[in-house]
mmCIF file of C-alpha atoms in Angstrom:
data_model
loop_
_atom_site.group_PDB
_atom_site.id
_atom_site.type_symbol
_atom_site.label_atom_id
_atom_site.label_comp_id
_atom_site.label_asym_id
_atom_site.label_seq_id
_atom_site.Cartn_x
_atom_site.Cartn_y
_atom_site.Cartn_z
ATOM 1 C CA MET S 1 -4.054 -14.382 9.031
ATOM 2 C CA ARG S 2 -5.568 -11.172 10.354
ATOM 3 C CA GLN S 3 -4.129 -7.941 8.960
ATOM 4 C CA ARG S 4 -4.397 -4.856 11.146
ATOM 5 C CA ILE S 5 -5.097 -1.630 9.244
ATOM 6 C CA VAL S 6 -5.109 1.768 10.929
ATOM 7 C CA LEU S 7 -7.437 4.274 9.288
ATOM 8 C CA LEU S 8 -6.461 7.940 9.513
ATOM 9 C CA PRO S 9 -9.296 9.788 7.742
ATOM 10 C CA GLY S 10 -7.900 13.176 8.660
ATOM 11 C CA ASP S 11 -9.724 16.166 7.249
ATOM 12 C CA GLY S 12 -12.049 17.257 4.450
ATOM 13 C CA ILE S 13 -12.413 14.783 1.597
ATOM 14 C CA GLY S 14 -10.131 12.365 3.450
ATOM 15 C CA VAL S 15 -13.047 11.243 5.608
ATOM 16 C CA GLU S 16 -15.078 10.247 2.541
ATOM 17 C CA ILE S 17 -12.114 8.652 0.766
ATOM 18 C CA VAL S 18 -11.192 6.478 3.730
ATOM 19 C CA ALA S 19 -14.825 5.411 4.250
ATOM 20 C CA ALA S 20 -15.179 4.435 0.582
ATOM 21 C CA THR S 21 -11.863 2.601 0.630
ATOM 22 C CA ARG S 22 -12.913 0.658 3.696
ATOM 23 C CA THR S 23 -16.062 -0.434 1.843
ATOM 24 C CA VAL S 24 -13.862 -1.742 -0.974
ATOM 25 C CA LEU S 25 -11.557 -3.525 1.479
ATOM 26 C CA ASP S 26 -14.561 -5.113 3.227
ATOM 27 C CA ALA S 27 -15.834 -6.402 -0.130
ATOM 28 C CA LEU S 28 -12.377 -7.685 -1.030
ATOM 29 C CA ALA S 29 -12.101 -9.472 2.299
ATOM 30 C CA ALA S 30 -15.522 -11.087 1.874
ATOM 31 C CA SER S 31 -14.874 -12.247 -1.675
ATOM 32 C CA HIS S 32 -11.331 -13.551 -1.113
ATOM 33 C CA GLY S 33 -11.432 -14.816 2.456
ATOM 34 C CA LEU S 34 -9.190 -12.091 3.850
ATOM 35 C CA ASP S 35 -9.304 -10.963 7.455
ATOM 36 C CA PHE S 36 -8.851 -7.252 8.107
ATOM 37 C CA GLU S 37 -9.084 -5.584 11.490
ATOM 38 C CA PHE S 38 -9.647 -1.825 11.252
ATOM 39 C CA GLU S 39 -8.807 0.762 13.877
ATOM 40 C CA GLU S 40 -9.660 4.420 13.244
ATOM 41 C CA ARG S 41 -7.483 7.148 14.746
ATOM 42 C CA LEU S 42 -7.065 10.919 14.512
ATOM 43 C CA ILE S 43 -4.571 13.009 12.544
ATOM 44 C CA GLY S 44 -4.403 16.570 11.237
ATOM 45 C CA GLY S 45 -7.029 19.205 11.906
ATOM 46 C CA ALA S 46 -9.500 16.681 13.311
ATOM 47 C CA ALA S 47 -6.886 15.706 15.891
ATOM 48 C CA ILE S 48 -6.150 19.350 16.706
ATOM 49 C CA ASP S 49 -9.851 20.026 17.246
ATOM 50 C CA ALA S 50 -10.347 16.950 19.439
ATOM 51 C CA MET S 51 -7.050 16.767 21.321
ATOM 52 C CA GLY S 52 -4.987 19.873 20.557
ATOM 53 C CA ASP S 53 -2.308 17.793 18.802
ATOM 54 C CA PRO S 54 -2.071 17.045 15.051
ATOM 55 C CA LEU S 55 -0.763 13.536 15.797
ATOM 56 C CA PRO S 56 -1.830 12.241 19.211
ATOM 57 C CA GLU S 57 0.464 9.628 20.717
ATOM 58 C CA GLU S 58 -2.417 7.112 20.606
ATOM 59 C CA SER S 59 -2.584 7.494 16.833
ATOM 60 C CA LEU S 60 1.157 7.080 16.398
ATOM 61 C CA ASP S 61 1.244 4.032 18.685
ATOM 62 C CA ALA S 62 -1.583 2.418 16.703
ATOM 63 C CA CYS S 63 0.304 3.048 13.458
ATOM 64 C CA ARG S 64 3.491 1.530 14.843
ATOM 65 C CA GLY S 65 1.635 -1.726 15.523
ATOM 66 C CA ALA S 66 -0.249 -1.870 12.219
ATOM 67 C CA ASP S 67 0.347 -3.948 9.121
ATOM 68 C CA ALA S 68 -0.881 -1.035 6.986
ATOM 69 C CA ILE S 69 -1.955 2.586 7.378
ATOM 70 C CA LEU S 70 -4.596 4.259 5.233
ATOM 71 C CA LEU S 71 -4.297 8.055 5.385
ATOM 72 C CA GLY S 72 -6.982 10.285 3.900
ATOM 73 C CA ALA S 73 -6.115 13.990 3.748
ATOM 74 C CA VAL S 74 -4.651 16.506 6.159
ATOM 75 C CA GLY S 75 -5.554 20.177 6.493
ATOM 76 C CA GLY S 76 -8.075 22.572 5.042
ATOM 77 C CA PRO S 77 -9.194 26.202 5.096
ATOM 78 C CA LYS S 78 -10.350 25.970 8.720
ATOM 79 C CA TRP S 79 -6.759 25.466 9.882
ATOM 80 C CA ASP S 80 -5.016 27.578 7.230
ATOM 81 C CA ASP S 81 -3.449 30.188 9.505
ATOM 82 C CA PRO S 82 0.274 30.625 8.811
ATOM 83 C CA LYS S 83 0.701 32.172 12.273
ATOM 84 C CA ALA S 84 -0.720 29.140 14.083
ATOM 85 C CA LYS S 85 1.771 27.247 16.231
ATOM 86 C CA VAL S 86 -0.080 23.967 15.726
ATOM 87 C CA ARG S 87 -0.999 23.054 12.148
ATOM 88 C CA PRO S 88 -2.505 19.890 10.598
ATOM 89 C CA GLU S 89 0.480 19.169 8.340
ATOM 90 C CA GLN S 90 2.677 18.817 11.421
ATOM 91 C CA GLY S 91 0.924 15.496 12.014
ATOM 92 C CA LEU S 92 1.895 14.256 8.568
ATOM 93 C CA LEU S 93 5.504 15.361 9.023
ATOM 94 C CA ARG S 94 5.716 13.718 12.456
ATOM 95 C CA ILE S 95 4.283 10.395 11.315
ATOM 96 C CA ARG S 96 6.720 10.287 8.391
ATOM 97 C CA LYS S 97 9.679 10.953 10.677
ATOM 98 C CA ALA S 98 8.551 8.546 13.411
ATOM 99 C CA LEU S 99 7.966 5.673 10.981
ATOM 100 C CA GLY S 100 10.882 6.379 8.648
ATOM 101 C CA LEU S 101 8.614 7.154 5.694
ATOM 102 C CA TYR S 102 9.273 9.648 2.936
ATOM 103 C CA ALA S 103 6.614 9.224 0.268
ATOM 104 C CA ASN S 104 2.851 9.063 -0.093
ATOM 105 C CA LEU S 105 1.262 6.737 -2.644
ATOM 106 C CA ARG S 106 -1.703 8.391 -4.307
#
């Protein structure tokens, strides 16, 4: 059975972490006959830069339909302005609220 995984690399080291984790998941799928379908979406500062929103509706919709979500990291010095009205961490807070989540597994 195909498992749909949404990848949210986010910002900074998150991009590298999600890429490395996908490599591991690809190897796991190949060695154990698993079927993963990956869909990459935006969150955090990367989403602000590309779309002006820390959690675009397309990203949230993809997450709602996924079997799993892999989130990298959100934020960084580039977006660290306490006066900014739109901040990367707002994406994390919105996805938690929208999906009824309260904890991150690290």
